[in-house]
Short mmCIF file of C-alpha atoms in Angstrom, two decimals:
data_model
loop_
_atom_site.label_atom_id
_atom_site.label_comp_id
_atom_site.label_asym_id
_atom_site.label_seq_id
_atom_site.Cartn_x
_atom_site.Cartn_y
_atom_site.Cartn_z
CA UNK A 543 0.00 0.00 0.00
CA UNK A 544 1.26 3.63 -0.79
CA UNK A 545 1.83 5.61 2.41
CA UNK A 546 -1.07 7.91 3.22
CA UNK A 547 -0.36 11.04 2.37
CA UNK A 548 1.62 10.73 -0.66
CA UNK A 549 1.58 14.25 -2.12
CA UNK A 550 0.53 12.69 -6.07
CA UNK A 551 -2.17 10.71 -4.48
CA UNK A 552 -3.54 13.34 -3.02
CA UNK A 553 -2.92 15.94 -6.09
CA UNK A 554 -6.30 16.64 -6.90
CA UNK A 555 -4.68 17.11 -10.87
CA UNK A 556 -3.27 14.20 -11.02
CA UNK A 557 -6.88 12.70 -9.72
CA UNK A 558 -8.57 14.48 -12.61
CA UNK A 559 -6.29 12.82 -15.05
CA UNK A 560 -7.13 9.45 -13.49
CA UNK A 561 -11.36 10.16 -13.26
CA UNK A 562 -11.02 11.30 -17.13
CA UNK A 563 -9.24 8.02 -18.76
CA UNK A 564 -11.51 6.29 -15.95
CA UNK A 565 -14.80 7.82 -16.99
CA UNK A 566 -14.53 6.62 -20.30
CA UNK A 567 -14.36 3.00 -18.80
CA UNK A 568 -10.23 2.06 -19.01
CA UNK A 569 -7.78 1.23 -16.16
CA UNK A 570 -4.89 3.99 -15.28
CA UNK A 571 -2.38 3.44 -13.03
CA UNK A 572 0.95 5.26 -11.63
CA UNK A 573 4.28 3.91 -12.71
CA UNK A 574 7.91 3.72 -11.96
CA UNK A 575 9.56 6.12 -9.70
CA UNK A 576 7.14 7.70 -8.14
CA UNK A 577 5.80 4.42 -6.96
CA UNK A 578 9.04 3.39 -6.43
CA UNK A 579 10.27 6.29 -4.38
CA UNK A 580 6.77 6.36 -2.21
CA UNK A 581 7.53 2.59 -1.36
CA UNK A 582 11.29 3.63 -0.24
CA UNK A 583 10.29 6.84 2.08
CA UNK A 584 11.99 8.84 -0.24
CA UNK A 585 11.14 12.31 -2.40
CA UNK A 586 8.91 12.17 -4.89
CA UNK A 587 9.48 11.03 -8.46
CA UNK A 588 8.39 12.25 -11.34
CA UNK A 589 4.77 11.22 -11.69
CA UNK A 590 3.86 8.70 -14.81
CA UNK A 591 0.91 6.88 -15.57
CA UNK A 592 0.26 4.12 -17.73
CA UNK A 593 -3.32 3.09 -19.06
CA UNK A 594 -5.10 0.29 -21.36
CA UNK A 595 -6.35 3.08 -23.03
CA UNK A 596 -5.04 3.81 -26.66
CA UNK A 597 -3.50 7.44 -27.54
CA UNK A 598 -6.26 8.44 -29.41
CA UNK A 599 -8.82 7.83 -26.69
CA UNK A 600 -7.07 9.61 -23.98
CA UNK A 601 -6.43 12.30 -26.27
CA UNK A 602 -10.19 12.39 -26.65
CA UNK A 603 -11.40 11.74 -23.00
CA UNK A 604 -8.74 14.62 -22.19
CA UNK A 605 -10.73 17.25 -24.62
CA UNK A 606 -13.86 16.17 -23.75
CA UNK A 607 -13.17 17.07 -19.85
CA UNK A 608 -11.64 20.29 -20.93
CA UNK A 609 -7.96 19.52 -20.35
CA UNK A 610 -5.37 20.16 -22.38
CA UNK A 611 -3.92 16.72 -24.52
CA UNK A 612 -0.61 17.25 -26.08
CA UNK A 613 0.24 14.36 -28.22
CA UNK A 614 4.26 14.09 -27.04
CA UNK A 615 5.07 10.78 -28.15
CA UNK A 616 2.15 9.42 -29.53
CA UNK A 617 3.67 6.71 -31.96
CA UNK A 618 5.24 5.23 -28.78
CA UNK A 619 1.83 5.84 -26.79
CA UNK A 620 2.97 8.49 -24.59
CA UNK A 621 0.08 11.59 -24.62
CA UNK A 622 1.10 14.75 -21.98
CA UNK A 623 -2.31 15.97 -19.83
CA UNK A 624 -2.03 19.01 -18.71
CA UNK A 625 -4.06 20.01 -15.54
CA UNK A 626 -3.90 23.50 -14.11
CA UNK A 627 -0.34 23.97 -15.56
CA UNK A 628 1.09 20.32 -14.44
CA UNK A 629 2.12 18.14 -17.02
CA UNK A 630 0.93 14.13 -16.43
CA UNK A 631 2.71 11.76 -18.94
CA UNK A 632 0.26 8.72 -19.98
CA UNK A 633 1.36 6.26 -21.80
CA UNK A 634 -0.42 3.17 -23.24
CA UNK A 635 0.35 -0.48 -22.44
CA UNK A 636 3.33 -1.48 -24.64
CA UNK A 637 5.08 -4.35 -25.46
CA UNK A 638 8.42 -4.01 -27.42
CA UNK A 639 8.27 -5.77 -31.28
CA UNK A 640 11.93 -5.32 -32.29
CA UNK A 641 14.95 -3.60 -30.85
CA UNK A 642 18.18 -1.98 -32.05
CA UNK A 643 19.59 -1.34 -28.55
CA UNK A 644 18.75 2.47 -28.57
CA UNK A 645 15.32 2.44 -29.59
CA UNK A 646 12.34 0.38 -29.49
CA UNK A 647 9.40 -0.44 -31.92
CA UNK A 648 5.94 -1.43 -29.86
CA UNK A 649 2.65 -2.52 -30.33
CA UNK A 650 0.04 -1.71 -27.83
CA UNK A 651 -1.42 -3.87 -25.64
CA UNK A 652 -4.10 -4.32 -23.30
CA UNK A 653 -1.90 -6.33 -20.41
CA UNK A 654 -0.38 -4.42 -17.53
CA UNK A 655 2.12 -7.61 -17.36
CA UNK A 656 3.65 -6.65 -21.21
CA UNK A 657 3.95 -3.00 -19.68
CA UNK A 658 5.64 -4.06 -16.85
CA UNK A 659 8.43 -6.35 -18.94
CA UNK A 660 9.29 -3.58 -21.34
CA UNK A 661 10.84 -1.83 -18.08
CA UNK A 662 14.08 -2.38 -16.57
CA UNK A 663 14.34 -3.11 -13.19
CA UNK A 664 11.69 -5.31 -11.36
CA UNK A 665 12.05 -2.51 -8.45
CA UNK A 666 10.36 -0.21 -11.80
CA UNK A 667 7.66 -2.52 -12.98
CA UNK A 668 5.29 -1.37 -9.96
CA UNK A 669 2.33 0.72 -10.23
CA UNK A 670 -0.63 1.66 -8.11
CA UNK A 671 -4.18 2.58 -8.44
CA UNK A 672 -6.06 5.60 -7.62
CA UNK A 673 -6.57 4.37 -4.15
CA UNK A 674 -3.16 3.82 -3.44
CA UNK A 675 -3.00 -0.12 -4.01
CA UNK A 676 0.58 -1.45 -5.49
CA UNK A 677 -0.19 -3.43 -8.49
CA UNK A 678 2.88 -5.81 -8.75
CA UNK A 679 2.58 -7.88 -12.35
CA UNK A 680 6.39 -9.39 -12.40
CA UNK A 681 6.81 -9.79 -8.34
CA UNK A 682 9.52 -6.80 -8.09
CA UNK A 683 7.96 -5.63 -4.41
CA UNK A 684 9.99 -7.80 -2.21
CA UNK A 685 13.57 -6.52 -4.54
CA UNK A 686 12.29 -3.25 -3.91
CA UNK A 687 11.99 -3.58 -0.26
CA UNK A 688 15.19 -5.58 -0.06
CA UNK A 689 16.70 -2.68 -2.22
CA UNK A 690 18.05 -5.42 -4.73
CA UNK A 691 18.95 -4.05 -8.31
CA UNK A 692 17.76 -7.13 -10.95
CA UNK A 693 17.04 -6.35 -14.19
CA UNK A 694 13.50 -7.90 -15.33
CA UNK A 695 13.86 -11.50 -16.51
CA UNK A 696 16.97 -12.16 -18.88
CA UNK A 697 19.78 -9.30 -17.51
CA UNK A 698 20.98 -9.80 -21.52
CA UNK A 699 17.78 -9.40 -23.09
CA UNK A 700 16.94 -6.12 -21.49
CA UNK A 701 20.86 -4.78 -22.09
CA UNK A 702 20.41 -5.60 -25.59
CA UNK A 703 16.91 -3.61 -26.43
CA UNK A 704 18.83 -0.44 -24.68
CA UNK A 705 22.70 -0.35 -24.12
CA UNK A 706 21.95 2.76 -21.65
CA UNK A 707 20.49 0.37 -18.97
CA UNK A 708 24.43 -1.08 -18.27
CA UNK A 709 24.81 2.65 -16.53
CA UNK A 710 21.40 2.80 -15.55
CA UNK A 711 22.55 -0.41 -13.20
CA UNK A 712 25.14 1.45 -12.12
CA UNK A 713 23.29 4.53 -11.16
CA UNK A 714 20.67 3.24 -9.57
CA UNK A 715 22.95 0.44 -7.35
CA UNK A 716 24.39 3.71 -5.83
CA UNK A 717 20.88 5.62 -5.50
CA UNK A 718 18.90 2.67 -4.29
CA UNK A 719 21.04 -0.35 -3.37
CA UNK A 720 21.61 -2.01 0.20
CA UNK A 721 25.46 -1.96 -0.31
CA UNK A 722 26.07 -4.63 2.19
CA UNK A 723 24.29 -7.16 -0.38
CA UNK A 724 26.85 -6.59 -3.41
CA UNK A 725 25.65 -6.48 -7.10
CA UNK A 726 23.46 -9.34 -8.91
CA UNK A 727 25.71 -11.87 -10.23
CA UNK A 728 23.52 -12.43 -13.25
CA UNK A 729 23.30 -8.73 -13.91
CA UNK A 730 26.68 -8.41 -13.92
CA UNK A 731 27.34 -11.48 -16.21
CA UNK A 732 24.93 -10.03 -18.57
CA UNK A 733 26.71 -6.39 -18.62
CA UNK A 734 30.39 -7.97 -18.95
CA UNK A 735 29.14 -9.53 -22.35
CA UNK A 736 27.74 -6.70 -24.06
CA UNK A 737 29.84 -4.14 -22.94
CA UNK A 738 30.70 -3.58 -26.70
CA UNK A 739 26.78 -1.78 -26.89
CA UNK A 740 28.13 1.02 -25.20
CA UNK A 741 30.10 2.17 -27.63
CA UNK A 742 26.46 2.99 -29.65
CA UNK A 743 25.34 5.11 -27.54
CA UNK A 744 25.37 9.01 -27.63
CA UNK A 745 28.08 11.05 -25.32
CA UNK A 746 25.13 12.92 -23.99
CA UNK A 747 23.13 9.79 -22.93
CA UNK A 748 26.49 8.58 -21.11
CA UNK A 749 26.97 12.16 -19.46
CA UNK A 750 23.23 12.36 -18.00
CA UNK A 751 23.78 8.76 -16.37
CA UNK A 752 27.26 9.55 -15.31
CA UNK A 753 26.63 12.94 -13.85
CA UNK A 754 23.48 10.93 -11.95
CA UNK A 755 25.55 8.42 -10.93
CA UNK A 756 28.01 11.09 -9.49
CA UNK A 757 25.42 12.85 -8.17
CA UNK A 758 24.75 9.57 -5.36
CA UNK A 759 25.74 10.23 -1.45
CA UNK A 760 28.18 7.27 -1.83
CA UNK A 761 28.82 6.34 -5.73
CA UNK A 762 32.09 4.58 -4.96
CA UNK A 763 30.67 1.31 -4.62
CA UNK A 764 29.06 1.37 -8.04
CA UNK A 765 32.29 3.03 -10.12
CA UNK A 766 34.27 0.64 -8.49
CA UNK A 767 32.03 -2.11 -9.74
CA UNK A 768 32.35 -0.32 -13.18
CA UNK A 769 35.72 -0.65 -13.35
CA UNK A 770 36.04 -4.24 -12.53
CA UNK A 771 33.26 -5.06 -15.06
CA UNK A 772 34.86 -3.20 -17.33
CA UNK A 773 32.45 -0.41 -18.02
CA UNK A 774 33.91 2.27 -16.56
CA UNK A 775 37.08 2.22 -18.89
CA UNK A 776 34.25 2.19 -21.99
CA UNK A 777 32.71 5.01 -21.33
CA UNK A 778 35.50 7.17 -19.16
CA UNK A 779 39.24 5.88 -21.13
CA UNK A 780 42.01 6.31 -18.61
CA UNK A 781 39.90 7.14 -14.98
CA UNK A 782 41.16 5.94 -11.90
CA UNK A 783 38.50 5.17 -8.93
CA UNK A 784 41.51 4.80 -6.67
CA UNK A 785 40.56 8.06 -4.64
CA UNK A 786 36.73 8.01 -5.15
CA UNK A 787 35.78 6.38 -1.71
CA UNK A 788 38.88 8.31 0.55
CA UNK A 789 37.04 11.77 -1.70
CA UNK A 790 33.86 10.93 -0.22
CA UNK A 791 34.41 9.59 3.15
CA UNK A 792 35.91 12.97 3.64
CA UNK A 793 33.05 14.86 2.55
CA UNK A 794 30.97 13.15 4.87
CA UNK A 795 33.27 14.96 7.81
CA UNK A 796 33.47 18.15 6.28
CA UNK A 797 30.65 18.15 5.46
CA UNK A 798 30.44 18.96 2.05
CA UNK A 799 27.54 18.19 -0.40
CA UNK A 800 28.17 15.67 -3.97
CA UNK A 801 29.69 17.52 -6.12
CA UNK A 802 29.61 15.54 -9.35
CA UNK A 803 32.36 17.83 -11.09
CA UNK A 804 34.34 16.90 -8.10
CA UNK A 805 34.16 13.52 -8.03
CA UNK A 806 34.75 13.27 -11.74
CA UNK A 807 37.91 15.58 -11.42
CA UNK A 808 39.31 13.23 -9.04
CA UNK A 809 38.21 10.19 -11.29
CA UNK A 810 40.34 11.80 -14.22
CA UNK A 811 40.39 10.14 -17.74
CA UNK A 812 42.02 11.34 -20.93
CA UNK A 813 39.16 13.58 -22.20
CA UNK A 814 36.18 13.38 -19.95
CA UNK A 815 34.53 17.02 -21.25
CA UNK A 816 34.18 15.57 -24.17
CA UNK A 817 33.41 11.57 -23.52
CA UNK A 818 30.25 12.83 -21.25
CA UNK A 819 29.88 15.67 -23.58
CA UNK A 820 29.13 17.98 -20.06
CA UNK A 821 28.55 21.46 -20.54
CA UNK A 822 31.56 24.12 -21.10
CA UNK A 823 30.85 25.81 -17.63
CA UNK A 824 30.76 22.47 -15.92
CA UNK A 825 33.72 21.80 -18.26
CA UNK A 826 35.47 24.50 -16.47
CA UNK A 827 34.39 23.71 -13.18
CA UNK A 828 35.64 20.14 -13.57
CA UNK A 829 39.43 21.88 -14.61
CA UNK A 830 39.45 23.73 -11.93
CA UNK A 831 39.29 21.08 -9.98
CA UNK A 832 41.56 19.14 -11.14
CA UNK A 833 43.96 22.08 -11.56
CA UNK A 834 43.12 23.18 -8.09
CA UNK A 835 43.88 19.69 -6.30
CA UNK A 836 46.83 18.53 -8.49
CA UNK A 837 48.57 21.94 -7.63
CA UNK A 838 50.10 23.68 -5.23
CA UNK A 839 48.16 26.69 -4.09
CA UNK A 840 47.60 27.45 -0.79
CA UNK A 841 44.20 27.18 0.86
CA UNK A 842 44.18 30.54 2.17
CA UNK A 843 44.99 31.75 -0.96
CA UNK A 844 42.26 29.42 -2.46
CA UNK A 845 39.50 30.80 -0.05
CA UNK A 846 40.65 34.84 -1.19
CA UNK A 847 40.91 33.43 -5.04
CA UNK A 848 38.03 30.74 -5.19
CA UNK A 849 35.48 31.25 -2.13
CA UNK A 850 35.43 29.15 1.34
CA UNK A 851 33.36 26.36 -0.89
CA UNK A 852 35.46 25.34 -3.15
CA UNK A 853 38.48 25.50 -1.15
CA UNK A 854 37.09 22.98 1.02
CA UNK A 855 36.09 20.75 -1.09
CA UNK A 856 39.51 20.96 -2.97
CA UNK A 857 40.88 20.50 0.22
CA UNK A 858 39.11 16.80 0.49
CA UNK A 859 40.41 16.26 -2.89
CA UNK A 860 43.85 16.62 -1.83
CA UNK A 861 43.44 14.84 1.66
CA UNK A 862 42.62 11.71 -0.90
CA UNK A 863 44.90 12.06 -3.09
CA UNK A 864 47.86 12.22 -0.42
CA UNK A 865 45.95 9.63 1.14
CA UNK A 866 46.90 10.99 4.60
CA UNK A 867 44.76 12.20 7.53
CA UNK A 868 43.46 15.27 6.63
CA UNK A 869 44.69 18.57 8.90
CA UNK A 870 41.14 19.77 9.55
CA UNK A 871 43.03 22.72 11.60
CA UNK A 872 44.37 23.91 8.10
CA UNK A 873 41.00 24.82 7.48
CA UNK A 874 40.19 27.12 10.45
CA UNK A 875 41.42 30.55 8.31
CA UNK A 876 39.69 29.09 5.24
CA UNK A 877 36.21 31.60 6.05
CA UNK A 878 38.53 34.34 7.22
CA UNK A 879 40.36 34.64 3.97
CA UNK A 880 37.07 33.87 1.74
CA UNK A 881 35.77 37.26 3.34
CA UNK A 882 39.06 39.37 3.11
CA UNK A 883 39.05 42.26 0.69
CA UNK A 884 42.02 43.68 -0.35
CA UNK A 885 42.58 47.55 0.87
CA UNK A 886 44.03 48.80 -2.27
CA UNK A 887 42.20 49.60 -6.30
CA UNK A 888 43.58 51.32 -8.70
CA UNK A 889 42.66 54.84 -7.94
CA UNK A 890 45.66 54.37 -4.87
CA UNK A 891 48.09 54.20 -7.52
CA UNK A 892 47.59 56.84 -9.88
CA UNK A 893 49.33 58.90 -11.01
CA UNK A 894 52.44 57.04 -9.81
CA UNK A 895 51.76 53.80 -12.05
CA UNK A 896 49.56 54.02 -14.95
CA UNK A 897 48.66 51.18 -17.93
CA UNK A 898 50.17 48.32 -17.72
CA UNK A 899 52.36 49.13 -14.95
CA UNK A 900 49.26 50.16 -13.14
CA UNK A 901 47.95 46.66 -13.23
CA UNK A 902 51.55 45.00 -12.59
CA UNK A 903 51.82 46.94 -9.35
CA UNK A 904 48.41 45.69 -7.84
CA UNK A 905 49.02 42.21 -8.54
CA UNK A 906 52.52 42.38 -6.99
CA UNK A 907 51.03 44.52 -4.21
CA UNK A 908 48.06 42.17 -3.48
CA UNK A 909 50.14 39.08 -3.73
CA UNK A 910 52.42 40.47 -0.79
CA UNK A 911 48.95 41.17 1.01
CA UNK A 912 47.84 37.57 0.65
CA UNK A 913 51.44 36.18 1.32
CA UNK A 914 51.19 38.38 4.79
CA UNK A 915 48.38 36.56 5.67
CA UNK A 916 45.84 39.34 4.78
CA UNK A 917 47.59 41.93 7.49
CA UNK A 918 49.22 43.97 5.59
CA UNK A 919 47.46 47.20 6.10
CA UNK A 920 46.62 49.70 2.79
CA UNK A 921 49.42 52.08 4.73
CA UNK A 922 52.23 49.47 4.75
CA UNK A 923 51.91 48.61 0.76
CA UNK A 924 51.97 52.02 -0.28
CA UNK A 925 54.88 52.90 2.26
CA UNK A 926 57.75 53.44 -0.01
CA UNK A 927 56.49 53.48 -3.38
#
């Protein structure tokens, strides 16, 4: 049973969207993660429902009741409803024809059961009714509750209609997983022979499951799985988990929040902006990092230059790295010099410098500040010039 008070049962919008497909004499029910999520306790998902009713008649019962029906992926049976400004994806009972390992070509049908083996996980082939009753076709509840990761029947069989679900394994062993219990033998059997699929699939599709992945309170587990699967070498040539775990142990005593661009920093790789095709700021956000860690600034420095945050999560980085206890006394003047503003601008050194020398002297000038530990006072750098 759904836990009372689950915000999308309750949503009288998504209600309407379940009384209009109803009304017209067809089962709906809510799918995946949001079912998923309201079974584990945690935040909501994004709220899907699935029907026995074709495209064209909830695209009709939609009208009729005065919402809007946008027809979003209608060959594949997916119709948006919006209610009050929310968007409600509903999408028809499908089983898959033929696959290419990217996309799928389906056929309708009228039993929740072919729904439910189209989908990936058995902990995602759940759905529930209106009233809040889990509708469980392929048995997944008792994985879901035991946080087990198993892909739905034949591990292979579901790799093969979409390559994506090898990292989707990944991803959601670090989300939802029981770490104690390991990784399914028989998914990982089926992964290690068709890691080749990977090499289909799009640099942006990689990115989005890699920066989720990331994204996890404790990912380490997962990569490290990756690696010795050999999945994470396919999709990130050259990265080293070695200082993954170490990285986010010492977040947790910082504390510092995942930072994706962190953790891939530390994981390295040859060209990793371009393999996960990540945006150009994150881009430079993830060479910072790397610059920032591998180098030899110094923290209080860091804090004036880079702000108290990302000093102190460079700061973990390099504790890994080193692989040494970090100093968390070194990090006491980390605030102090985040705040510090320098006492001088350019207006205290004309007409004396001017141009380029003008610039010159206030770098030298505010690198002596920083080096004096921010004491320097505006009086003692302009003494003697």
């Amino acid at each position: 049973m759904i836990p009372a008070g689950t915000s999308w049962l309750t949503d009288p919008r998504a209600r309407a969207v379940c009384d209009t497909v109803r009304a017209g004499g067809f089962d709906i029910y809510f799918v995946g993660g949001c079912v998923r999520n309201a079974l584990l306790n945690l935040p909501d998902s994004d709220v899907d429902m699935s029907t026995n009713a074709r495209p064209e008649d909830v695209m009709r019962l939609s009208r009729d009741a005065g919402l809007k029906a946008i027809p979003t992926g209608i060959d594949h049976g997916t119709v948006t409803v919006v209610v009050r400004g929310e968007p409600f994806e509903v999408t028809t009972f499908r089983r898959d024809v033929a696959t290419d390992g990217r996309r799928a070509i389906v056929a309708f049908s009228d039993d929740i059961a072919d729904d439910a083996r189209r989908r990936d996980f058995t902990m995602n082939a759940l759905y529930a009714t209106l009233d809040g009753q889990v509708v469980d076709p392929l048995n997944g509840l008792p994985d879901l509750l035991a946080r087990r990761i198993r892909f739905i029947e034949d591990p292979a069989a579901r790799i093969r209609e979409d390559y994506l679900r090898i990292l989707r394994f990944f991803r959601f062993s670090a989300w939802y997983a029981d770490p104690q219990d390991g990784f399914d033998p028989d998914a990982l059997a089926g992964i290690a022979a068709n890691l080749a699929g990977l090499e289909t699939l799009s640099a942006e599709r990689v990115g989005q499951e890699m920066t989720k992945l990331l994204s996890a309170p404790d990912p380490a587990p997962a990569v490290a799985c990756m690696r010795q699967v050999g999945a994470l070498g396919q999709v990130l040539s050259g990265a080293d988990d070695r200082w993954l775990a170490p990285l986010v142990h010492l977040e947790g005593m910082l504390p510092l929040s995942p930072d994706w661009r962190a953790r891939l920093a530390i994981l390295g790789g040859d060209t990793p902006e371009a393999q996960l095709r990540i945006s150009k700021s994150d881009a430079r956000v993830v060479s910072d990092y790397r610059s920032l860690a591998f180098g030899a600034l110094p923290l209080a420095e860091m804090a004036y230059r880079k702000g108290a945050l990302v000093t102190r999560q460079v700061f973990a980085m390099r504790a890994a790295i080193s692989e040494t206890s970090s100093d968390l006394a070194a990090l006491e003047t980390v605030q102090t010099a985040s705040e510090a503003k320098f006492p001088l601008s350019a207006a205290d050194l004309i007409p004396a410098f001017q141009g380029r020398a003008l610039g010159e002297k206030l770098r030298e000038l505010e690198q002596r500040w920083i080096t004096s530990g921010f004491t320097l006072t505006a009086d003692d750098l302009l003494a003697g010039l």
